[in-house]
Coordinates of C-alpha atoms and ligand atoms in Angstrom, one line a residue:
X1 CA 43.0 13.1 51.0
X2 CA 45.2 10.6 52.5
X3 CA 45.2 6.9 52.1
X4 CA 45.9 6.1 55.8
X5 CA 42.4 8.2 56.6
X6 CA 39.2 5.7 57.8
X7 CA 36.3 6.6 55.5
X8 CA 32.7 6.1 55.2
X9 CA 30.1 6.7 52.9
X10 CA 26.2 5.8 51.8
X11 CA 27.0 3.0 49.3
X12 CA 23.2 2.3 48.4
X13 CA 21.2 4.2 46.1
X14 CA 19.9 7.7 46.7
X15 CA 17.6 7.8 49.8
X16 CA 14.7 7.6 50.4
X17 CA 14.7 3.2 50.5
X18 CA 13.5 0.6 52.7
X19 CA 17.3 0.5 53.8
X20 CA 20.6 2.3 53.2
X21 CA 23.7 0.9 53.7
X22 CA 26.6 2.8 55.0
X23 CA 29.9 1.4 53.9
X24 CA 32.7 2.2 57.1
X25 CA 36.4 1.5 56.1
X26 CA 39.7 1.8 57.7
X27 CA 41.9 1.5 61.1
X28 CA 38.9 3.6 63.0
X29 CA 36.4 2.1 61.3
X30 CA 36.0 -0.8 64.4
X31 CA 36.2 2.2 67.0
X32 CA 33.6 4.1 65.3
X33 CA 31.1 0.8 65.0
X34 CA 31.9 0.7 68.9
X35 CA 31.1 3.8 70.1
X36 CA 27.6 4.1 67.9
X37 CA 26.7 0.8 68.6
X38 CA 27.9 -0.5 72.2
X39 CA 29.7 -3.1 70.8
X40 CA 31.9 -4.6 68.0
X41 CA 29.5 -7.5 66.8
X42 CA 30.7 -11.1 66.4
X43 CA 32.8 -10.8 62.8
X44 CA 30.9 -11.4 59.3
X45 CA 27.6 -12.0 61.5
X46 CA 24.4 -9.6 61.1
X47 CA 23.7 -8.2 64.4
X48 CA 20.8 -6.0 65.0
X49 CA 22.2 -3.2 67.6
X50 CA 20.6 0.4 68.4
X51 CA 22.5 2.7 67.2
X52 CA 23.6 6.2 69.8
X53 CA 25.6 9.1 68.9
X54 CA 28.4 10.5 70.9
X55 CA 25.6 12.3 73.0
X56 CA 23.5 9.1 73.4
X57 CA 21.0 9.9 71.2
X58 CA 19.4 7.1 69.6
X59 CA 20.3 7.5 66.0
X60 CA 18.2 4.0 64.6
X61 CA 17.8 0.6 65.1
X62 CA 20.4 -1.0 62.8
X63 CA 21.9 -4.2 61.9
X64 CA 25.4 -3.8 61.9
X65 CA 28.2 -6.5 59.9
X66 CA 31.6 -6.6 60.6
X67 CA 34.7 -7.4 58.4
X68 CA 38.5 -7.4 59.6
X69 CA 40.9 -7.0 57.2
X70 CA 42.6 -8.2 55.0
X71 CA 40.1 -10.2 54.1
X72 CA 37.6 -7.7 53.4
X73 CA 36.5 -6.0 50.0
X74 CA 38.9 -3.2 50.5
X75 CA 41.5 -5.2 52.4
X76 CA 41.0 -2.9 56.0
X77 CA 39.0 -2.9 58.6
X78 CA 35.3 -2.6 57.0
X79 CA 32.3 -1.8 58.5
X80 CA 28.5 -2.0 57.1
X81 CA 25.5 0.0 58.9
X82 CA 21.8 -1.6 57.4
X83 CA 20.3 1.9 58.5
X84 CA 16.3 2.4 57.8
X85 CA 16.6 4.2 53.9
X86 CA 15.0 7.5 55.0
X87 CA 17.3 10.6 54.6
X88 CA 17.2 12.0 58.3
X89 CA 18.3 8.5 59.5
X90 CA 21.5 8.8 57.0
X91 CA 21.9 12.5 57.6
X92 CA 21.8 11.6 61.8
X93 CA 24.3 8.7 60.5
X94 CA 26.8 10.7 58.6
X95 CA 26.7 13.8 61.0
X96 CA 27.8 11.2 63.7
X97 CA 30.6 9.5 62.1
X98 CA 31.8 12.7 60.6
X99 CA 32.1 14.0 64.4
X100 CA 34.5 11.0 65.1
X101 CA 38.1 11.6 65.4
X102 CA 40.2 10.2 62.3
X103 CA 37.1 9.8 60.0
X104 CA 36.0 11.6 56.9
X105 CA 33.8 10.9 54.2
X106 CA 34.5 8.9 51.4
X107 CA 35.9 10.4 47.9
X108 CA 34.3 8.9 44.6
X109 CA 35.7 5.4 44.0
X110 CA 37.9 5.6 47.1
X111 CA 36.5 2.1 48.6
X112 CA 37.2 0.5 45.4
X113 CA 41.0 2.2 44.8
X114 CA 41.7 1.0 48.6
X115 CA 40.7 -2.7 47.5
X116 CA 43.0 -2.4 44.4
X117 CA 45.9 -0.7 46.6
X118 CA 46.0 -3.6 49.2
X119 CA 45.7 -5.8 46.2
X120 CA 41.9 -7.4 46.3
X121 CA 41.4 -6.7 42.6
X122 CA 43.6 -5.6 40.1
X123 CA 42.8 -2.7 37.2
X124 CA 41.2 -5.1 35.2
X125 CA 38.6 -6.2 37.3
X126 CA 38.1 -2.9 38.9
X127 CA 37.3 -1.5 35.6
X128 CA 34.9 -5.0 35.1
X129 CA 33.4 -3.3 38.1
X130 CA 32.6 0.0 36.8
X131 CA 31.0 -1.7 34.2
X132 CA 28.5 -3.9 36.0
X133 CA 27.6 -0.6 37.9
X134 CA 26.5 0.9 34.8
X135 CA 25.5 -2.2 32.5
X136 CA 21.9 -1.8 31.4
X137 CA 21.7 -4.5 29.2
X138 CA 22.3 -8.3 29.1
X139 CA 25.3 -8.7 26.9
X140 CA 26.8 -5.7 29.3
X141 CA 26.2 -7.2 32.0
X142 CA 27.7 -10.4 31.3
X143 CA 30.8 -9.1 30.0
X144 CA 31.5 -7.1 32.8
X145 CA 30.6 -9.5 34.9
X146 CA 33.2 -11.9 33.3
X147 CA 35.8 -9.0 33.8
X148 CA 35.3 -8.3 37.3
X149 CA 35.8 -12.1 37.9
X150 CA 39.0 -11.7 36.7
X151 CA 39.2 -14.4 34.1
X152 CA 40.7 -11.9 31.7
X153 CA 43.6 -11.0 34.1
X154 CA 43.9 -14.6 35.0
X155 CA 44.4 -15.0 31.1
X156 CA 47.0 -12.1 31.2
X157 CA 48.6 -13.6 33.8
X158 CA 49.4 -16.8 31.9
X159 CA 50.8 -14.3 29.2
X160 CA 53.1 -12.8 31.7
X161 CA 54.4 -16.3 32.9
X162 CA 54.9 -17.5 29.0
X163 CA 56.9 -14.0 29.1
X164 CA 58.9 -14.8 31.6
X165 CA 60.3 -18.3 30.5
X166 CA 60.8 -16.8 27.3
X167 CA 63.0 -14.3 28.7
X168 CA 64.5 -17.2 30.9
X169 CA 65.6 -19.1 27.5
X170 CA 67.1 -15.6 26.2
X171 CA 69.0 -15.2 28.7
X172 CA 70.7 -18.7 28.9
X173 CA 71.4 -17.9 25.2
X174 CA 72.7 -14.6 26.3
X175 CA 75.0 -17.2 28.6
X176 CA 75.9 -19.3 26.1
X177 CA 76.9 -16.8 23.7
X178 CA 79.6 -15.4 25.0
X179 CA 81.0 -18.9 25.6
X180 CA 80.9 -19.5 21.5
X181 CA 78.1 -18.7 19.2
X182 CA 76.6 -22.2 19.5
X183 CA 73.1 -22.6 17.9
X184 CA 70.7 -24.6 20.6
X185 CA 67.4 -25.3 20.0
X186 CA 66.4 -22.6 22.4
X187 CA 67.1 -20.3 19.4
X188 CA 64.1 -22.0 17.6
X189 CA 61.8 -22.1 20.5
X190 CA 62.1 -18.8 21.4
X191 CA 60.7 -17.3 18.2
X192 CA 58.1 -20.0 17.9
X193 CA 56.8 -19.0 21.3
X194 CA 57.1 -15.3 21.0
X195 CA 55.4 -15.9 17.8
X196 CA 52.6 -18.0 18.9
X197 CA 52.2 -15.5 22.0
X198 CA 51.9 -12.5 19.4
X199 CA 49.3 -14.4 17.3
X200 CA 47.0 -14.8 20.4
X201 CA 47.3 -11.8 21.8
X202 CA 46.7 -10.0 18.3
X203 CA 43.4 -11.7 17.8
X204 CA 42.3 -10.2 21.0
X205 CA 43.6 -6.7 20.0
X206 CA 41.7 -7.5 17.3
X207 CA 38.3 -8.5 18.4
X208 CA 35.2 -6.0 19.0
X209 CA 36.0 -4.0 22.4
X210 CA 33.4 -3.7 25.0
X211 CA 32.8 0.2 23.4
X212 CA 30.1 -1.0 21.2
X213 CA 28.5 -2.9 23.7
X214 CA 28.2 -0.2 25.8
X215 CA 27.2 2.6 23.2
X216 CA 24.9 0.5 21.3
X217 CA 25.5 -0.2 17.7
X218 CA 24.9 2.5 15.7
X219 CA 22.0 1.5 13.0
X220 CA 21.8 4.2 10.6
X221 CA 18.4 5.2 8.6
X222 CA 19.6 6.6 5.1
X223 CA 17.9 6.9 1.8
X224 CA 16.4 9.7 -0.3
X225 CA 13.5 11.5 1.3
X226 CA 10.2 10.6 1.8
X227 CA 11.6 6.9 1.9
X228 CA 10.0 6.5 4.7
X229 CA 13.0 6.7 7.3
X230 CA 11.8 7.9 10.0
X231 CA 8.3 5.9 9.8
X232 CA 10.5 2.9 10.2
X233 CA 12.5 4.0 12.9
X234 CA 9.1 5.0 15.2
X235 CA 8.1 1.7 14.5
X236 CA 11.5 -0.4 15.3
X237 CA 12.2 2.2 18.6
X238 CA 7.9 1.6 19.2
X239 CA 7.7 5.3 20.2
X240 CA 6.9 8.6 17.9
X241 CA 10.6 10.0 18.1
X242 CA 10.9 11.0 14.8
X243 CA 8.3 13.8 12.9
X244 CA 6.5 11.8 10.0
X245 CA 4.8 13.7 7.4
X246 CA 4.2 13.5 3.1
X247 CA 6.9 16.7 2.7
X248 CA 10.1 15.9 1.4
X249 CA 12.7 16.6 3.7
X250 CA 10.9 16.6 6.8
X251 CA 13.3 15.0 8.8
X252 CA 16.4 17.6 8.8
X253 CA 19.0 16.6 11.6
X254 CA 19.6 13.4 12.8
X255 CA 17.7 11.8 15.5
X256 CA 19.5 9.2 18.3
X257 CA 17.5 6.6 19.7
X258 CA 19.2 4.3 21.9
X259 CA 17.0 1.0 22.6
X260 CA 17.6 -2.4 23.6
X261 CA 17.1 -5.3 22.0
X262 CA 17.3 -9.2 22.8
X263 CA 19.9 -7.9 25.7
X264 CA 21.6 -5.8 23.5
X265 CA 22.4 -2.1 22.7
X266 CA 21.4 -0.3 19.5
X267 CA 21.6 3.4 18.7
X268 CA 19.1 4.3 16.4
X269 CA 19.8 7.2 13.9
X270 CA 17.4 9.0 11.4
X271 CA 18.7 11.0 9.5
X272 CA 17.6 13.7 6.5
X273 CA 16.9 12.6 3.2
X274 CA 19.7 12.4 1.1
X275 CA 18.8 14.8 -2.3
X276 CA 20.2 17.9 -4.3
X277 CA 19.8 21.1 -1.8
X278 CA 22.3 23.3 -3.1
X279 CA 19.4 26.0 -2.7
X280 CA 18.3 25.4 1.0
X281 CA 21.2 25.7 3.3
X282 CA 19.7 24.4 6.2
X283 CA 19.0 21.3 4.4
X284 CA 22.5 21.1 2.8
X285 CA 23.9 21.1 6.7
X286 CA 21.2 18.5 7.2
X287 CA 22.6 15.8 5.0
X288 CA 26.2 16.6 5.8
X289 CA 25.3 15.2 8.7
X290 CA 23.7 12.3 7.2
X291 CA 26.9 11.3 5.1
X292 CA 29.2 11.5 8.6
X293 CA 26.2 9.7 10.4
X294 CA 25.9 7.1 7.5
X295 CA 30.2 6.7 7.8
X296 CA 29.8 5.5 11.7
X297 CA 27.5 3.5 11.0
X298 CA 28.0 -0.4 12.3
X299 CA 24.7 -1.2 10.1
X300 CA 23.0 1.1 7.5
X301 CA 19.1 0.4 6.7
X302 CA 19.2 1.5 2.7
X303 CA 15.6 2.6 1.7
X304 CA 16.9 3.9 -1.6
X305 CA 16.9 2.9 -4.8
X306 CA 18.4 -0.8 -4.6
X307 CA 22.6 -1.1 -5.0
X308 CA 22.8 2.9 -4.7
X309 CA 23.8 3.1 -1.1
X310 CA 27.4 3.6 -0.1
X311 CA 29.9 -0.3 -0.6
X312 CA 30.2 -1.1 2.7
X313 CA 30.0 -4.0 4.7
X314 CA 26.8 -4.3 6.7
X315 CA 24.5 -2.6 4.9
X316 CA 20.4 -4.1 4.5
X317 CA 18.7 -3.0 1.8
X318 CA 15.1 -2.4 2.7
X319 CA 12.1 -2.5 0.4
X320 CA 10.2 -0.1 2.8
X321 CA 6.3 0.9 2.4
X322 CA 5.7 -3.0 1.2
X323 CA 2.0 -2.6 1.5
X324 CA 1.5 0.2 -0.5
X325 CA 0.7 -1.3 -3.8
X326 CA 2.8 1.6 -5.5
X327 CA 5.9 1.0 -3.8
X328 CA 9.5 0.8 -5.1
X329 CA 10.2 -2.6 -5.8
X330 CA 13.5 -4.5 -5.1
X331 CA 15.2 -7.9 -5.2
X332 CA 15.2 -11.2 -3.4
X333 CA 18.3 -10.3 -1.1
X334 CA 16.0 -6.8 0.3
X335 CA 14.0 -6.8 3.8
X336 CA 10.3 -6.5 2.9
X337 CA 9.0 -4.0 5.8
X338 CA 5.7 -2.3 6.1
X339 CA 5.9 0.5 8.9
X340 CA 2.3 0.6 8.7
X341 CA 1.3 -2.9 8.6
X342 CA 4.3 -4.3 10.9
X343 CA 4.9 -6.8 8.3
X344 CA 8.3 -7.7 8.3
X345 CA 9.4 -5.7 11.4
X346 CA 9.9 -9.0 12.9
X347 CA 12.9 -10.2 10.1
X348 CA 14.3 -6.6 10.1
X349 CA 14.6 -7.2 14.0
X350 CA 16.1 -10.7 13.1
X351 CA 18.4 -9.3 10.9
X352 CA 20.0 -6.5 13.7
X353 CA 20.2 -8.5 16.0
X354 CA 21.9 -11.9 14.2
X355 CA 24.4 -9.0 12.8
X356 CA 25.1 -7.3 16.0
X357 CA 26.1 -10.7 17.1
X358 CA 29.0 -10.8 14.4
X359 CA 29.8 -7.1 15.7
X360 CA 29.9 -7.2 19.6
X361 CA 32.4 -9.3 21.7
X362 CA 31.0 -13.0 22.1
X363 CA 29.6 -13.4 25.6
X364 CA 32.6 -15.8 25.9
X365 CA 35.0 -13.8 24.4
X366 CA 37.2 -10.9 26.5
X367 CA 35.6 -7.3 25.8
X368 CA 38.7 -5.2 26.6
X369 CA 38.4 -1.4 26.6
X370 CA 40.8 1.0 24.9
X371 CA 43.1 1.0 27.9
X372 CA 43.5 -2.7 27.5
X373 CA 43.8 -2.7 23.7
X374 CA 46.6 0.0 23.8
X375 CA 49.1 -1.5 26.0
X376 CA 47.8 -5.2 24.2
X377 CA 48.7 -3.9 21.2
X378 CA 52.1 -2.6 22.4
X379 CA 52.5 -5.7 23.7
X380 CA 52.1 -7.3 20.4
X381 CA 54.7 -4.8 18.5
X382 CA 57.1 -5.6 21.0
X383 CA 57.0 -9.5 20.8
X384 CA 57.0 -8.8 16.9
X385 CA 60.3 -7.4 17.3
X386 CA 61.2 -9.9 19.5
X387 CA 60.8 -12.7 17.4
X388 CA 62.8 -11.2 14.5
X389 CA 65.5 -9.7 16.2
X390 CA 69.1 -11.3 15.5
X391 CA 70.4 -10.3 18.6
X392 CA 69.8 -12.1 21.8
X393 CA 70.3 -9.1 23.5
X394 CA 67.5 -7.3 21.5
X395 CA 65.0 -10.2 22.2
X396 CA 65.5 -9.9 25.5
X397 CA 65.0 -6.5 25.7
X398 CA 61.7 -6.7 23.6
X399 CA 60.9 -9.1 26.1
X400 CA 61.1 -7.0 28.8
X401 CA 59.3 -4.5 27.4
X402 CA 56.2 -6.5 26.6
X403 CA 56.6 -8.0 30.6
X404 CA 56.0 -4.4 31.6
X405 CA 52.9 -3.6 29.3
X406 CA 51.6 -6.5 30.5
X407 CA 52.5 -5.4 34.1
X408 CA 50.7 -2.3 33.1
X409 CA 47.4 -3.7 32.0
X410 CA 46.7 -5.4 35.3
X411 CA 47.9 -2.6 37.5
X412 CA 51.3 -4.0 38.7
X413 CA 52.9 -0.8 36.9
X414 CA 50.3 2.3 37.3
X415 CA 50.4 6.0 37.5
X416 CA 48.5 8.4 40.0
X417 CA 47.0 9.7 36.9
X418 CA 45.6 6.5 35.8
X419 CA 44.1 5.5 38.9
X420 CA 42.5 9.1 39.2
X421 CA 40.8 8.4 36.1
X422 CA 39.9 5.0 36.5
X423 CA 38.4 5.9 40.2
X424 CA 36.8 9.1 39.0
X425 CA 34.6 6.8 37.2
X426 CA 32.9 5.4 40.5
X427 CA 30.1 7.3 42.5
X428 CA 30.5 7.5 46.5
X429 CA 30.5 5.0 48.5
X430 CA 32.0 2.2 45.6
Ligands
GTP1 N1 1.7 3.1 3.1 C1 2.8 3.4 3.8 N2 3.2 4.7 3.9 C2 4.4 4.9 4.6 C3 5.1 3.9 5.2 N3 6.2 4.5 5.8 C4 6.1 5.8 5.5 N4 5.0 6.1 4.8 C5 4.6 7.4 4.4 O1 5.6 8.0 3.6 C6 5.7 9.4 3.9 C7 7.1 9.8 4.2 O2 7.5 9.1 5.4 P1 8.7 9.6 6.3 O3 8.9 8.5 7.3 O4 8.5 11.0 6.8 O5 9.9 9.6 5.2 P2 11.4 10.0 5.4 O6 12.2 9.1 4.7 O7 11.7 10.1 6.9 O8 11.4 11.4 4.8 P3 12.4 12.7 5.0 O9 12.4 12.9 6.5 O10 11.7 13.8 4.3 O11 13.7 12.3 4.5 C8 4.7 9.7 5.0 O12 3.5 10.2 4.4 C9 4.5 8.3 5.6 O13 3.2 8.2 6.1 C10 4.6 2.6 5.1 O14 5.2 1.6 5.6 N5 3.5 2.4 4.4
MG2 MG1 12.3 11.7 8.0

């Protein structure tokens, strides 16, 4: 693979579709348009040309956009065929530009690592980009969106500029120093600042990460059995997913069902009835399983007996089977559901979702990834130590060092490993 290599690839879905686009980028990439096309078309225009390969055969009637670089998406040369979506017409397409001197086809992500490498977009957004590829949901959507805009590496940005001036004062300290241990009010400012700095960038460490709004939450089912678990999940995931029957411990693994809800992600788990099995092992491996699923857990659904679920934070007691006049009772603060009737489905739904607000990143709050938390977190060690160092030459190190995880997080400082990973992540043609 080399960088210096002009590239192409299908960059639209899997064919067959009304049109497929095939993405052309690199130093050839103008040369190739020319010889399939006749022409190189007016720049950043749509022009409808007939496409030939090297033996004049007509290949399709395309239109055909041109973008010089820099200014393109991946900073080169860049190329776009609108071909007709059927797969001959991009097989006929591919076979002619892979005949072309000096082009290959595309490796997955390599469009996108090109745009970073010349400097269009930085880690941060690129990974905000990987994100809007696969966001299914709303709240996903948005936060990658805001991401790939790069509001969050403008924000780290700023960071890195407070940074530097810090550093700036140390070092005139540094200056002065050595002229006579003078106390300036530099001394003051510079731990205040580092300080503040720390406190904002710990919040952020601090905050939900875009994880759970790509996983889902995880909403566990527990009780004892025959509570009536798994007729509740069917009826909040709408679908039979779970076996229902009168038998105690019917339900003996757990059962994921990811759904969406009000433009957010939930993972649904069943689980088996939590009871005394010492005497079926198959069941005892069964509510193992329940106890790790019910530790995950972001919310736990309690059909038991009321206040004999696990203390934890997020839990809901539900008063399942309400319309059943024989029903376990409980108090004021429980969700009254009915799998049956649907009453109450409604507030359960209510409930999730005003919850899984308090548990995912705010639409207008940074999600950051566990890349991003890492070297945030480092970040906020090393201003930490910054601020309560006693000497001048120790701040300024610590300042240096949170300059270059800062550096790190928007791709200023990055590995060959890291951008392998990152870029892996990308299908062809992105
Ligand atoms: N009337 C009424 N019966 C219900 C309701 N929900 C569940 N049941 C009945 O209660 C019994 C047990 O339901 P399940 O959903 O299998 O209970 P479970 O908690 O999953 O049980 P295990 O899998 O054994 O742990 C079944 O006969 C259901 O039809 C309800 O809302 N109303
Ligand atoms: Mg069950």
């Amino acid at each position: 693979m080399r960088a210096t290599d002009t590239i192409f690839a299908l960059s639209s879905g899997a064919p067959p579709a009304a049109i497929a686009v095939m993405r052309i980028s690199g130093s050839n990439a103008f040369c190739a348009a020319e010889a399939l096309a006749g022409r190189v078309p007016e720049s950043r225009r749509a022009s409808l040309a007939l496409l030939r390969d090297a033996a004049g055969m007509e290949l399709d009637r395309a239109l055909v956009l041109v973008f010089p670089g820099p200014n393109s998406a991946t900073g080169e040369d860049l190329v776009e065929l609108h071909l007709h979506g059927g797969r001959a017409v991009v097989r006929a397409v591919s076979a002619a530009l892979a005949a072309f001197p000096g082009l290959r086809p595309a490796e997955a992500g390599e469009f996108t690592r090109r745009a970073f490498l010349n400097g269009r977009m930085d880690l941060n957004e690129a990974e905000g980009l990987a994100d809007l590829l696969s966001a299914e949901t709303e709240w996903q959507r948005r936060a990658a969106g805001a991401m790939m805009g790069g509001a969050f590496s403008r924000r780290i940005e700023q960071w890195r500029q407070e940074v530097l001036v810090l550093s700036a004062l140390t070092e005139a300290e540094l200056d002065f120093s050595d002229e006579g241990d003078v106390e300036t009010q530099n001394n003051h400012k510079i731990s205040e600042g580092c300080k503040k700095l720390h406190d904002a960038i710990r919040t952020l460490v601090e905050a939900p990460g875009v994880e759970k709004l790509r996983d889902g939450l995880r909403v566990v089912l527990g009780g004892p059995p025959n509570s009536g678990k798994s007729t509740l999940l069917n009826a909040l995931v709408a679908r039979d997913a779970a076996i229902v029957s009168d038998i105690a411990g019917t339900t003996r693994d757990v059962i994921e069902v990811p759904v969406s809800i009000g433009g957010m992600a939930f993972l649904f788990l069943d689980t088996a009835g939590l009871r005394d099995a010492s005497d079926d092992r198959i069941e005892a491996i069964g509510i193992e399983r329940t106890r790790a699923a019910m530790e995950s857990a972001d919310i736990l659904l309690w059909l038991g007996e009321e206040g004999t679920g696990p203390d934890r934070p997020h839990l809901v007691e539900i008063e399942a089977k309400a319309d059943d006049p024989a029903h376990q009772r409980k108090g004021s603060r429980a969700v009254k559901v009915s799998a049956k009737t649907e009453e109450g489905l409604a507030e359960l739904v209510a409930t999730l979702t005003d919850t899984a607000k308090e548990l995912l990143p705010p639409p207008d709050q940074y999600a950051t990834n566990a890349r991003q938390r890492d070297l945030l977190a480092q970040c906020v060690t090393a201003l930490a130590q910054a601020a309560s160092a006693e000497d001048w030459l120790i701040t300024a190190e610590h300042l240096r060092q949170s300059r270059l995880v800062l550096d790190a997080l928007t791709g200023r400082a990055h590995t060959e490993d890291l951008l392998d990973t990152l870029f892996g992540r990308f299908c062809v043609g992105k």
